[in-house]
Tab-separated table of C-alpha atoms in Angstrom:
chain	number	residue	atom	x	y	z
W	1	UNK	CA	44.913	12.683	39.195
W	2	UNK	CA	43.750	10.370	42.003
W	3	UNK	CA	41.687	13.220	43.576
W	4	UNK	CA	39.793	13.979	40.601
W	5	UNK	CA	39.140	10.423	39.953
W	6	UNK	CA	37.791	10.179	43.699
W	7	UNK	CA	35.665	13.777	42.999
W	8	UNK	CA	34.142	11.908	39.801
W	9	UNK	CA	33.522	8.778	41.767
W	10	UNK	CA	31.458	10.540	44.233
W	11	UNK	CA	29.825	12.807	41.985
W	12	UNK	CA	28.636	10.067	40.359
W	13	UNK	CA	27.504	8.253	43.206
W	14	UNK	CA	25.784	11.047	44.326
W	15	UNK	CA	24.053	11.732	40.899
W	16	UNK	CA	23.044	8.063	40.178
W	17	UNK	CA	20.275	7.824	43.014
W	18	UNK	CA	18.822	11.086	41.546
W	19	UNK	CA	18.774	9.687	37.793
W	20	UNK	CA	16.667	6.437	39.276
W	21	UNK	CA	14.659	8.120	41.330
W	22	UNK	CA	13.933	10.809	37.610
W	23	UNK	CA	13.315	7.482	36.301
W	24	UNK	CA	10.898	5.868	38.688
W	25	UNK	CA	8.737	10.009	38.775
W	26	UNK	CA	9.024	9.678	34.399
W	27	UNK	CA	7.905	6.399	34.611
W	28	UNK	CA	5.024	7.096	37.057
W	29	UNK	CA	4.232	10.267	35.192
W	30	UNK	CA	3.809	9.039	31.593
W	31	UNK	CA	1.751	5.704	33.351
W	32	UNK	CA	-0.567	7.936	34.624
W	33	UNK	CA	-1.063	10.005	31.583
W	34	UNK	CA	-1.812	6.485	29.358
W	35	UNK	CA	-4.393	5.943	31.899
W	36	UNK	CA	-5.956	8.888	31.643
W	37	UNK	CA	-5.949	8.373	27.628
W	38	UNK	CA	-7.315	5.038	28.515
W	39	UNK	CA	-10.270	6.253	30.615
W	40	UNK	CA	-10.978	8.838	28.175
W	41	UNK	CA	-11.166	6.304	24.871
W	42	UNK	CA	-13.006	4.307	27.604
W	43	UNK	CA	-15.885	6.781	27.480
W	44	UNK	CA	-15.377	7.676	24.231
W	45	UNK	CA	-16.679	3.664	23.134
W	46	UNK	CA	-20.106	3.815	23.878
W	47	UNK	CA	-20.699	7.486	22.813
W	48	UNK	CA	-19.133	6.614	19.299
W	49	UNK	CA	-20.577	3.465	18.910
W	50	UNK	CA	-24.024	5.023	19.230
W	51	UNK	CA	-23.375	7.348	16.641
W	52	UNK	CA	-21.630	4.524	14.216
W	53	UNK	CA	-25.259	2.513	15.174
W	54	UNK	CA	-23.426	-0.242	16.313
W	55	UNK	CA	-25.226	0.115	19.667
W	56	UNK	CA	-28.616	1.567	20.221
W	57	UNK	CA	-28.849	5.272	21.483
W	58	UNK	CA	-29.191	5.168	25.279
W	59	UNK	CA	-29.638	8.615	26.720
W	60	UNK	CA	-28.568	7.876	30.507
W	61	UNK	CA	-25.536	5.576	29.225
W	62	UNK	CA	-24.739	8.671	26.930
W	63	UNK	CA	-24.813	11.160	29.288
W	64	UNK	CA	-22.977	8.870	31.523
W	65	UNK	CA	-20.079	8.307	29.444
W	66	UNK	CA	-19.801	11.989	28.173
W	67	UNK	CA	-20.196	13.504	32.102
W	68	UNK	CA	-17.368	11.392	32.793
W	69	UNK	CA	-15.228	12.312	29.526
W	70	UNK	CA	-16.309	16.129	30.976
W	71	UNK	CA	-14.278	15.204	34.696
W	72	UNK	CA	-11.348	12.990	32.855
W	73	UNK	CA	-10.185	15.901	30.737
W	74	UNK	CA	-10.360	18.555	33.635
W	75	UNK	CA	-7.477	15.950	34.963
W	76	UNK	CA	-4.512	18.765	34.473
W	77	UNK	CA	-1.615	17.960	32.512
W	78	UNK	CA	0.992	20.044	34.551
W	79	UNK	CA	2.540	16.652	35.939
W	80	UNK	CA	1.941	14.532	33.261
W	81	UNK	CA	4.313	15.299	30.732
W	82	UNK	CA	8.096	15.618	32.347
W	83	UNK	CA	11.024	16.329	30.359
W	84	UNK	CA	12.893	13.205	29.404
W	85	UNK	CA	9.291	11.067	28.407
W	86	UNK	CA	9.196	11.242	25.023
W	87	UNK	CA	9.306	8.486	22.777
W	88	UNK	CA	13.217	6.657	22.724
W	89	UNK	CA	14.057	8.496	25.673
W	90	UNK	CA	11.533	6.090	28.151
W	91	UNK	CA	10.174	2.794	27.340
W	92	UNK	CA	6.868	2.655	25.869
W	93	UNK	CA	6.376	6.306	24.947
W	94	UNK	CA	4.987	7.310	21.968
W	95	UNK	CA	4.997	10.855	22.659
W	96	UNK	CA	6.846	13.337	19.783
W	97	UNK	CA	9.899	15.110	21.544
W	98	UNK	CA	8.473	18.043	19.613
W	99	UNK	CA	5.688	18.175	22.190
W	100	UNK	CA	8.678	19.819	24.412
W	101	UNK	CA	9.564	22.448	21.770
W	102	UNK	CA	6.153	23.473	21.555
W	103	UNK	CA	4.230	23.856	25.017
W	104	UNK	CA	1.921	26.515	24.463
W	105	UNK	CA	0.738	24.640	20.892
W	106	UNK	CA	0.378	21.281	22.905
W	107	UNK	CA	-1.856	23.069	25.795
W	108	UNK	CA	-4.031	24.668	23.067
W	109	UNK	CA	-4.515	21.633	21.918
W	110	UNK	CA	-5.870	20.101	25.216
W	111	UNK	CA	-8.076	23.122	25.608
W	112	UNK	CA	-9.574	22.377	22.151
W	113	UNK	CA	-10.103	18.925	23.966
W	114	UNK	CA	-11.793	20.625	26.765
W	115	UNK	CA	-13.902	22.676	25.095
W	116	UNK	CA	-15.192	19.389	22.988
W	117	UNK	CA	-15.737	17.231	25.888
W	118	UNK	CA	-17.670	20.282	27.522
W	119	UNK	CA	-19.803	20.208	24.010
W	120	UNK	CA	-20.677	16.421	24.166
W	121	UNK	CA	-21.454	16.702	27.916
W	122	UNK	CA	-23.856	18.990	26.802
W	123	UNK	CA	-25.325	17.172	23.550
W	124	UNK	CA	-25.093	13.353	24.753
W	125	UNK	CA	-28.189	12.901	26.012
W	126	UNK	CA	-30.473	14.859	23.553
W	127	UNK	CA	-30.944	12.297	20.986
W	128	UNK	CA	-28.565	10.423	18.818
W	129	UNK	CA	-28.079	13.185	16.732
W	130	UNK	CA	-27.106	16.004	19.444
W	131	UNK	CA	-24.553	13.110	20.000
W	132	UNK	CA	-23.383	12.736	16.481
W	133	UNK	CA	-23.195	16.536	15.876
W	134	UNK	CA	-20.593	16.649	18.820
W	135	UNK	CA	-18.659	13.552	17.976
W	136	UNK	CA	-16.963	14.879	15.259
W	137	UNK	CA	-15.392	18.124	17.365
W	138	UNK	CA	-14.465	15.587	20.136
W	139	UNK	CA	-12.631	13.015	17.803
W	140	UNK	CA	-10.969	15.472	15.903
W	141	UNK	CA	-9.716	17.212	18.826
W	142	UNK	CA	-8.042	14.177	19.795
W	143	UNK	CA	-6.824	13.438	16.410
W	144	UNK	CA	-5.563	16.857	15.886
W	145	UNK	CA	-3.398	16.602	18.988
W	146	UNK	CA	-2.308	12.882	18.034
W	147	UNK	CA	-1.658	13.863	14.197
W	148	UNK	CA	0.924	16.249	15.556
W	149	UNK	CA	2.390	14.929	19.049
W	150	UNK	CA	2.110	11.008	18.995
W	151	UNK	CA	4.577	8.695	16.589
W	152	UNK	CA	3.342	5.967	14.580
W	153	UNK	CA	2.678	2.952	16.661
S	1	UNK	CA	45.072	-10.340	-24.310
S	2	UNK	CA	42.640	-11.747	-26.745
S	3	UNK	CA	40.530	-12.953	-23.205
S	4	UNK	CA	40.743	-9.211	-22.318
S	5	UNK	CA	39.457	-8.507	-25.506
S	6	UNK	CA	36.326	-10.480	-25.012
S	7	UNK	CA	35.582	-9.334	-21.286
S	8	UNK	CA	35.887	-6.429	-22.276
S	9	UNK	CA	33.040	-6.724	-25.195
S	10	UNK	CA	31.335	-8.643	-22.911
S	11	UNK	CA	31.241	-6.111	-20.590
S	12	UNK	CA	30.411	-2.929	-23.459
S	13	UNK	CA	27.342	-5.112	-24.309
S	14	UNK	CA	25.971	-6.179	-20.684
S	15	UNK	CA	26.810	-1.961	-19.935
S	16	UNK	CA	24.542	-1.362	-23.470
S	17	UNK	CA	21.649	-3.825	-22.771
S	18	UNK	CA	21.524	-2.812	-19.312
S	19	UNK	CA	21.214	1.044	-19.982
S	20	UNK	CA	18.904	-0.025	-22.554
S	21	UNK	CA	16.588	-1.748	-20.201
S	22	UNK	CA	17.263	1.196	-17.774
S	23	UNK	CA	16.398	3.868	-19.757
S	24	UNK	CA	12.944	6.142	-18.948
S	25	UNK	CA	10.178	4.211	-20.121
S	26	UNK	CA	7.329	6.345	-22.413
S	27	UNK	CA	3.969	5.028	-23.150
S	28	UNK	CA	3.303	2.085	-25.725
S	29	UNK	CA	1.209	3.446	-28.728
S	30	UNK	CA	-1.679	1.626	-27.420
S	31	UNK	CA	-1.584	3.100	-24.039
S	32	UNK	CA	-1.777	6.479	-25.586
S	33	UNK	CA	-4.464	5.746	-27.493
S	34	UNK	CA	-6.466	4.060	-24.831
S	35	UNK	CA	-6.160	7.620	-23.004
S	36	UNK	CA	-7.334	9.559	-25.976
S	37	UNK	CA	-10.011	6.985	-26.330
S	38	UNK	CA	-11.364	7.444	-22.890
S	39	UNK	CA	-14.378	10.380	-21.918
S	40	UNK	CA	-12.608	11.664	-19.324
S	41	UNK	CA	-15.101	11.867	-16.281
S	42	UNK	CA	-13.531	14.732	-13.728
S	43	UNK	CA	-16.270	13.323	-11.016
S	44	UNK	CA	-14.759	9.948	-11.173
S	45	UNK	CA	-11.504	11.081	-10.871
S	46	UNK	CA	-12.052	12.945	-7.511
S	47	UNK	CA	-12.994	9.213	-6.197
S	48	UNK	CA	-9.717	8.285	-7.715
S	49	UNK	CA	-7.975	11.508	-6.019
S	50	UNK	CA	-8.645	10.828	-2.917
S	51	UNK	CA	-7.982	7.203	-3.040
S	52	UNK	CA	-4.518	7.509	-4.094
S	53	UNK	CA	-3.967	10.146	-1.229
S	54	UNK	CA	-2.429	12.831	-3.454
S	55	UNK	CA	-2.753	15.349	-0.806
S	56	UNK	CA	-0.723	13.115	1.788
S	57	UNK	CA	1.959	14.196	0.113
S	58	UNK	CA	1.219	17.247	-2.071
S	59	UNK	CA	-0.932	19.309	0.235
S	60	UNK	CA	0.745	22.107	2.105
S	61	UNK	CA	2.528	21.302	5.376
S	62	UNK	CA	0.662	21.435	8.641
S	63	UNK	CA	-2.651	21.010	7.360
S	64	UNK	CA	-4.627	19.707	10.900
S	65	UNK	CA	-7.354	17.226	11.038
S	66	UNK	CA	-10.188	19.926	11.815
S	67	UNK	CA	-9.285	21.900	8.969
S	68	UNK	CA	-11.797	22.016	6.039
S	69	UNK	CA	-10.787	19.223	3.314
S	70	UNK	CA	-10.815	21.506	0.720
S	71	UNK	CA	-7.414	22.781	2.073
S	72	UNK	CA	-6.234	19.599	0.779
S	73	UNK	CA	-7.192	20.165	-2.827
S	74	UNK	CA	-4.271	22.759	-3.295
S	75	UNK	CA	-1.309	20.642	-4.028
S	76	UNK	CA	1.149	23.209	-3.420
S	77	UNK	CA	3.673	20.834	-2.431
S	78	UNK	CA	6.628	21.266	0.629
S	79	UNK	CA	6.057	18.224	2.857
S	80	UNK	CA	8.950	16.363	3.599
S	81	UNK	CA	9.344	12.513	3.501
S	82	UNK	CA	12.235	11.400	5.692
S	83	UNK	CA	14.654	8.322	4.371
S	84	UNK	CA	17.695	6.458	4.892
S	85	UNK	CA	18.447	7.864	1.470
S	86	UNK	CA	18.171	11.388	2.585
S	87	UNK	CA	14.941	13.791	2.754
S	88	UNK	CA	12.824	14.348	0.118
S	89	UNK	CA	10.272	17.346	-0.486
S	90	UNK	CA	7.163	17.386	-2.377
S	91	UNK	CA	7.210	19.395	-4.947
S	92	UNK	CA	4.104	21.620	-6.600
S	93	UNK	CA	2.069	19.453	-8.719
S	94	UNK	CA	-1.293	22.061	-8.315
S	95	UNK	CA	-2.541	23.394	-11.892
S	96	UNK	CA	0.023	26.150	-11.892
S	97	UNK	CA	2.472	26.678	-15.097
S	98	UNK	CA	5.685	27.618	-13.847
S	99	UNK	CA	5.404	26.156	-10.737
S	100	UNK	CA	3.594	23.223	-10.988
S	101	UNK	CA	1.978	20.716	-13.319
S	102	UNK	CA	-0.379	23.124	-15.323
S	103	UNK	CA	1.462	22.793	-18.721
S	104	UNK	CA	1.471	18.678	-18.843
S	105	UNK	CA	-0.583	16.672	-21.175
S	106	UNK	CA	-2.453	13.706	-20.119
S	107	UNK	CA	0.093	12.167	-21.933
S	108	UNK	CA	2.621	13.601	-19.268
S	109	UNK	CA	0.686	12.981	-16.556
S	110	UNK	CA	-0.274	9.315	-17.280
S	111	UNK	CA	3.783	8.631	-17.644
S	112	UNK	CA	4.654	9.420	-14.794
S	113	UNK	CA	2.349	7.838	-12.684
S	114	UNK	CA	2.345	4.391	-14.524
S	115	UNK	CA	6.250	5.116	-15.166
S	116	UNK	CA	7.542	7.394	-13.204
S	117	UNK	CA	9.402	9.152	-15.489
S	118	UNK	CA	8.947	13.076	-15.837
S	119	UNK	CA	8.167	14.705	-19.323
S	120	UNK	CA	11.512	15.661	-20.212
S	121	UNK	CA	12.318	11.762	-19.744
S	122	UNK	CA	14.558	11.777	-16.201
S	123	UNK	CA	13.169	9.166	-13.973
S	124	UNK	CA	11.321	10.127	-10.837
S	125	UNK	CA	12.332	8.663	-7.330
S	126	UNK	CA	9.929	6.127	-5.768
S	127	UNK	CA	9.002	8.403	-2.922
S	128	UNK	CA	7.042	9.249	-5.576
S	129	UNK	CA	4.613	5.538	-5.678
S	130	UNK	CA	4.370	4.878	-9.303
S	131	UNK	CA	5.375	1.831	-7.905
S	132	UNK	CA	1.988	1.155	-6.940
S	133	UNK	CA	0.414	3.380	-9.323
S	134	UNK	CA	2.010	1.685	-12.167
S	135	UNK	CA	-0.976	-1.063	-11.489
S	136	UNK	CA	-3.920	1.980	-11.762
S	137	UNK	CA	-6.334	1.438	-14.499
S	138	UNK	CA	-5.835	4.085	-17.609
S	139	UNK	CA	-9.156	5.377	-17.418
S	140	UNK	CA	-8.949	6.113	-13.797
S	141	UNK	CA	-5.610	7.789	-14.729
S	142	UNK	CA	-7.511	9.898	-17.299
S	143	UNK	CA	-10.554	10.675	-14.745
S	144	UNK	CA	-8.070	11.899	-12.043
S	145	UNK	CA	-6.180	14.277	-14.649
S	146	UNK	CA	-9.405	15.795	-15.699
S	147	UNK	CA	-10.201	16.388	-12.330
S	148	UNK	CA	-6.877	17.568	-12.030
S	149	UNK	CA	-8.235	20.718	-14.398
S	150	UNK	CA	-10.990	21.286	-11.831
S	151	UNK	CA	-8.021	21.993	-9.210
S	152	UNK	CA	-6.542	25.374	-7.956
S	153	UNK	CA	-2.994	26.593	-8.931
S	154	UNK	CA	-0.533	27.881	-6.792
S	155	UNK	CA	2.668	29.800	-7.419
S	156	UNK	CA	4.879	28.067	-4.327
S	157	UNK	CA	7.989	27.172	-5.677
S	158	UNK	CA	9.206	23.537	-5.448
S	159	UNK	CA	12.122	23.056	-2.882
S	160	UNK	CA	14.524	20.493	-4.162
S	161	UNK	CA	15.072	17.110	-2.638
S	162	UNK	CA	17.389	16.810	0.316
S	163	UNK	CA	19.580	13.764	-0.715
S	164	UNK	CA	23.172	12.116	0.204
S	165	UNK	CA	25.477	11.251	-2.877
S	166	UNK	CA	25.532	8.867	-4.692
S	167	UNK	CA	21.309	8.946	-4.610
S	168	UNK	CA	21.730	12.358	-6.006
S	169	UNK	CA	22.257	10.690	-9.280
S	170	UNK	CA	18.780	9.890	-10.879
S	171	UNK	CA	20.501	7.652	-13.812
S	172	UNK	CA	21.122	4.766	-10.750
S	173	UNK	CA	17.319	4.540	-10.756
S	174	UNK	CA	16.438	3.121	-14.236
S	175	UNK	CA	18.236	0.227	-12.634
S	176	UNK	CA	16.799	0.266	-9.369
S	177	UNK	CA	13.271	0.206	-11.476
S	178	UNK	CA	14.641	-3.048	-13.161
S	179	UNK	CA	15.243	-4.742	-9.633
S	180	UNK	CA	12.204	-3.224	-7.603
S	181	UNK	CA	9.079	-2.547	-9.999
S	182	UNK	CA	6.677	-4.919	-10.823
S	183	UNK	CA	2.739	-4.345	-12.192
S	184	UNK	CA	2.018	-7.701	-10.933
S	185	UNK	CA	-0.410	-8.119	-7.619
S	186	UNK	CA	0.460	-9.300	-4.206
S	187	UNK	CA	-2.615	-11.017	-3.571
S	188	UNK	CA	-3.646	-13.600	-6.485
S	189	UNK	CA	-7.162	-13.539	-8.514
S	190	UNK	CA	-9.916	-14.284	-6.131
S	191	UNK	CA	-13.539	-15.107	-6.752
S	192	UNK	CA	-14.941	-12.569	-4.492
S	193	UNK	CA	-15.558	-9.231	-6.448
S	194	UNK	CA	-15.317	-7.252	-3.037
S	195	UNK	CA	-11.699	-8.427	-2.023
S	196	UNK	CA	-10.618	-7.657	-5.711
S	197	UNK	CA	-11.815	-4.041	-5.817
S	198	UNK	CA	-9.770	-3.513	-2.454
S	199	UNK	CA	-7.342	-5.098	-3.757
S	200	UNK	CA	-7.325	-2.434	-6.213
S	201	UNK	CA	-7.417	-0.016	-3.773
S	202	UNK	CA	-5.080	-1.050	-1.344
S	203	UNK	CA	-1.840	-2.126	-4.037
S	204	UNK	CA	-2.391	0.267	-6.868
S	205	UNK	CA	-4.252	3.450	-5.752
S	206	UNK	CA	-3.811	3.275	-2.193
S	207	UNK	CA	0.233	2.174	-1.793
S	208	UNK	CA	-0.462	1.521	1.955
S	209	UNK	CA	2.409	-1.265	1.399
S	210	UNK	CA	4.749	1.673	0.797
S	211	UNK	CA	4.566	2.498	4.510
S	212	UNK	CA	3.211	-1.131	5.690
S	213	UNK	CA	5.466	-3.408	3.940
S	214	UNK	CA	9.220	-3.118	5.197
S	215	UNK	CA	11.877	-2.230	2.286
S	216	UNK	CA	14.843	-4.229	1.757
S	217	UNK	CA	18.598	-2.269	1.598
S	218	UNK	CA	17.779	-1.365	-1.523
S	219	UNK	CA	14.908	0.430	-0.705
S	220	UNK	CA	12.381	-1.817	-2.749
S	221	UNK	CA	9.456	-3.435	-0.541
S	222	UNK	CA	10.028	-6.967	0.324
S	223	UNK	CA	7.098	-8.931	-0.915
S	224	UNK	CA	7.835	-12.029	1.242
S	225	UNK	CA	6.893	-9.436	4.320
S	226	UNK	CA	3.791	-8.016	2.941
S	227	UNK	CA	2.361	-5.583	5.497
S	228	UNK	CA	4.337	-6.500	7.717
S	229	UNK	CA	5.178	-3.587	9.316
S	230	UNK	CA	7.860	-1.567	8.968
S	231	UNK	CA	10.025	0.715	11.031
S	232	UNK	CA	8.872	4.503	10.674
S	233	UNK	CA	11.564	6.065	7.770
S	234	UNK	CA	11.869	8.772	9.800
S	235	UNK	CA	13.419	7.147	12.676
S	236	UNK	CA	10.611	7.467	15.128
S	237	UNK	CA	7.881	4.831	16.245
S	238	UNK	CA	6.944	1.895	13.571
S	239	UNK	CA	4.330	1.466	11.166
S	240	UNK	CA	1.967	-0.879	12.354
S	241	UNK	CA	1.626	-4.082	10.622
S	242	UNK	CA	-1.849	-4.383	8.842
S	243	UNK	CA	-4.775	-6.132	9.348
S	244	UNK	CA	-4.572	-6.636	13.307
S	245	UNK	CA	-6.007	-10.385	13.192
S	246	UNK	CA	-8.156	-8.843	16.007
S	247	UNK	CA	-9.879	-6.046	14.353
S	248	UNK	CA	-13.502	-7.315	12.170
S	249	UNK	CA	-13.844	-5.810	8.762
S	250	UNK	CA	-16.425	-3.492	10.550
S	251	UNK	CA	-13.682	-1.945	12.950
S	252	UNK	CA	-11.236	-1.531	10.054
S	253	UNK	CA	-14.235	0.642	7.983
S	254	UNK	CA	-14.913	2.408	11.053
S	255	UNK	CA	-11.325	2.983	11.400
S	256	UNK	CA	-10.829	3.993	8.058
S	257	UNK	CA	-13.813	6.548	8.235
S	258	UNK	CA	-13.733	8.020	11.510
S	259	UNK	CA	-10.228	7.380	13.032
S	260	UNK	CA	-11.488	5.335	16.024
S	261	UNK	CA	-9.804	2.335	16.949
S	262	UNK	CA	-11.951	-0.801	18.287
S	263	UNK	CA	-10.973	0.012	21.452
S	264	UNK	CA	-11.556	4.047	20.765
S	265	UNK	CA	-8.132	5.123	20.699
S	266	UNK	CA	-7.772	8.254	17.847
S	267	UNK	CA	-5.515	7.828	14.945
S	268	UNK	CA	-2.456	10.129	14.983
S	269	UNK	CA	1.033	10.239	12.797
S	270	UNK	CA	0.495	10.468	8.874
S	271	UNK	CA	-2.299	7.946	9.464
S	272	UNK	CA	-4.667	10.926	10.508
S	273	UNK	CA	-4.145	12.105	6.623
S	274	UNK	CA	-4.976	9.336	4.843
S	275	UNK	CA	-8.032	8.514	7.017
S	276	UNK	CA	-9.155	12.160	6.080
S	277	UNK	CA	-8.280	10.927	2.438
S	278	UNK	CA	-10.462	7.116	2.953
S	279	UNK	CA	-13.350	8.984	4.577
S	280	UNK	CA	-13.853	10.994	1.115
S	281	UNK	CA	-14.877	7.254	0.074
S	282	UNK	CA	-18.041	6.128	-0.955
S	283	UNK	CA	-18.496	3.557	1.982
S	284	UNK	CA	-18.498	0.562	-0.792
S	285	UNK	CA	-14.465	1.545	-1.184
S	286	UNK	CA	-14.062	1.244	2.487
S	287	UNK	CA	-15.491	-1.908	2.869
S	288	UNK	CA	-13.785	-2.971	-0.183
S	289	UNK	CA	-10.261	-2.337	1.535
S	290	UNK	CA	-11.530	-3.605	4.505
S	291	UNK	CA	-12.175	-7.023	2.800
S	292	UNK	CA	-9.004	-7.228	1.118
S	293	UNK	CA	-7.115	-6.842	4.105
S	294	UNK	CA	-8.949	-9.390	6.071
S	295	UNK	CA	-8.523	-11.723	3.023
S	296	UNK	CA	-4.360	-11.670	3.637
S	297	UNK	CA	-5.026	-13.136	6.954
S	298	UNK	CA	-7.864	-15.546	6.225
């Protein structure tokens, strides 16, 4: 009786520095993914502004914004998205647990992203409406992976 | 015994006059002939279609963001709508005649949404918002049916709702219609023709307070809270309260057209649906909600 007490004791001991230390790699992981998200909607500002004419076109701050949108989403997403990070399993996630069920679906999805951000890179600085023609692919790529992976917030 | 007596007459006539009052409503004489009255415009009523977000619910499941909008006009039915109460399922309301809505009247079609109470008189739950639509204007009720014609059928069949007992019993809801549904409008007559049309918008056509307003145990939307937010009825994340005092009435008819966020975050959730639905809009109608919702915090 004692003994096994004792053996759960230490197990437990032994398994608690592990579940912070889970803790302190989810918590790092899903920080740096909400920064990444941050950086891109960052870039994604000017670029849709222009199109919604609530700034003038500006070709170099265009091109600026969408090269950098290009680099952000070649960040890979291998690290970023740990088991145990959706949303009610770690503060401030608002990440679908469904994402886990559905891995292949939720990389296509980033491709799609890719493949958009590749498409403005190439359109931003060709005239406001280059720029508006690839807007649309770009937002709805996000939105399509958001519709389906992210909670209400 | 004779005190029994009268408690329990007492009690025979409050059970009478209550399932009186909680019977399925049908449509006063006048309303009916205010609908046959009406030229029924089917181009006006696809303004009104996509304003009260038919699809949101009605459209097939999965339906994504870059998918052609058109998808959304078959109204096949098969989403499901999460509750405390239990789950329910859309059914098929596309033009079909066994499966869907393709042998109602206008008639049929106008009592349930001002009603909601089904043509063979059982009363419809309020997933269903007639409790928002019960403010819509009767022409705009006759426009969307005739657009309704204009719509494809489809031969899914409807899956029954997904409910606990007691809520399996529809006859509870005449009652729960006497507590919860009102025609009256949140936001009092305003002089600013603008804030009146979203008004419109927003608390008949629109029912964004189903989701933004949070419900009391009942299940009826507690007015003192209005757009308040609400916890997600699904159990994940929370419905945002609406306006954010920060966002302009620009931002929020950006929002509403393209998804972006002032600070260029994408909407996601069942949001993504119903900005596909607002950016169907003539811009006027987004600005109009815009307004409205600016005016509750102002």
């Amino acid at each position: 009786m004692s003994r096994s007490l004792i053996a759960a004791a230490l197990a437990a001991s032994l398994c608690l520095p592990g579940a912070a230390f889970a803790n302190e790699a989810n918590e790092a992981a899903l920080k740096a993914r909400q920064s990444l998200m941050s950086l891109i909607a960052y870039n994604l500002g000017p670029l849709a502004q222009m199109a919604q004419g609530r700034i003038d076109y500006d070709a170099e701050a265009a091109q600026a914004a969408a090269d950098n949108l290009f680099n952000l989403t070649r960040h890979s997403q291998e690290r970023l998205w740990p088991e145990g990070t959706a949303e009610g399993q770690i503060e401030g996630s608002a990440a679908r647990p469904t994402i886990w069920e559905n891995l292949d679906d939720f990389a296509r999805r980033y491709g799609d992203l890719q493949t958009a951000a590749a498409t403005m890179q190439g359109a931003a600085g060709d005239g406001l409406q280059s720029l508006q023609g690839a807007l649309g692919g770009l937002g709805g790529a996000c939105q399509a992976c958001h519709q389906q992976y992210r909670v209400s917030d | 015994m004779r005190r029994f007596g009268g408690f329990l007459l007492a009690s025979i006539v409050v059970g009478l006059v209550v399932w009186w009052l909680a019977r399925p409503g049908d449509l006063s004489p006048a309303t009916q002939t205010a609908l046959a009255a009406h030229a029924a415009d089917a181009e006006a009523g696809e303004r009104i279609f996509w304003a009260a977000g038919c699809a949101g619910c009605h459209a097939r499941p999965g339906i994504e963001a870059t998918d052609p909008v058109e998808e959304r006009l078959v109204l096949s039915g098969g989403r499901r709508l999460e509750s405390p109460f239990g789950t329910f399922v859309a059914p098929n309301i596309s033009t079909d005649t066994t499966h869907g809505i393709g042998g109602w009247e206008l008639n049929d079609f106008a009592r349930a949404m001002l009603h909601g109470v089904s043509p063979d008189s059982t009363h419809y739950y309020p997933a269903f918002p007639y409790t928002s639509y019960n403010r819509a204007r009767l022409e705009d009720v006759a426009d969307l049916w005739a657009f309704w014609q204009t719509l494809p059928a489809d031969d899914t069949p409807s899956i029954g709702h997904e409910l606990s007992f007691p809520f399996t019993l529809r006859g509870g809801l005449g009652v729960w219609k006497l507590l919860n549904l009102s025609d009256e409008y949140l936001l009092p007559e305003f002089p600013d023709a603008q804030v009146m049309r979203g008004r419109y918008l927003v608390e008949a056509l629109g029912h964004c307070a189903e989701c933004h307003t949070p419900r009391n145990l009942a299940g009826g939307l507690d007015a003192s809270r209005w757009m308040g937010g609400a916890p997600n009825p699904s159990g994940e994340g929370r419905i945002p309260p609406i306006p954010d005092p920060r966002w302009s009435a620009d931002d929020i008819e950006a929002y509403l057209f393209s998804g972006f966020t002032p600070s260029f975050d994408v909407v996601g959730g069942s949001m993504a649906d119903v900005v596909v639905h607002m950016a169907q809009l003539p811009a006027a109608d987004r600005a109009a909600i815009a307004a409205y919702l600016r005016a509750l915090i102002e």
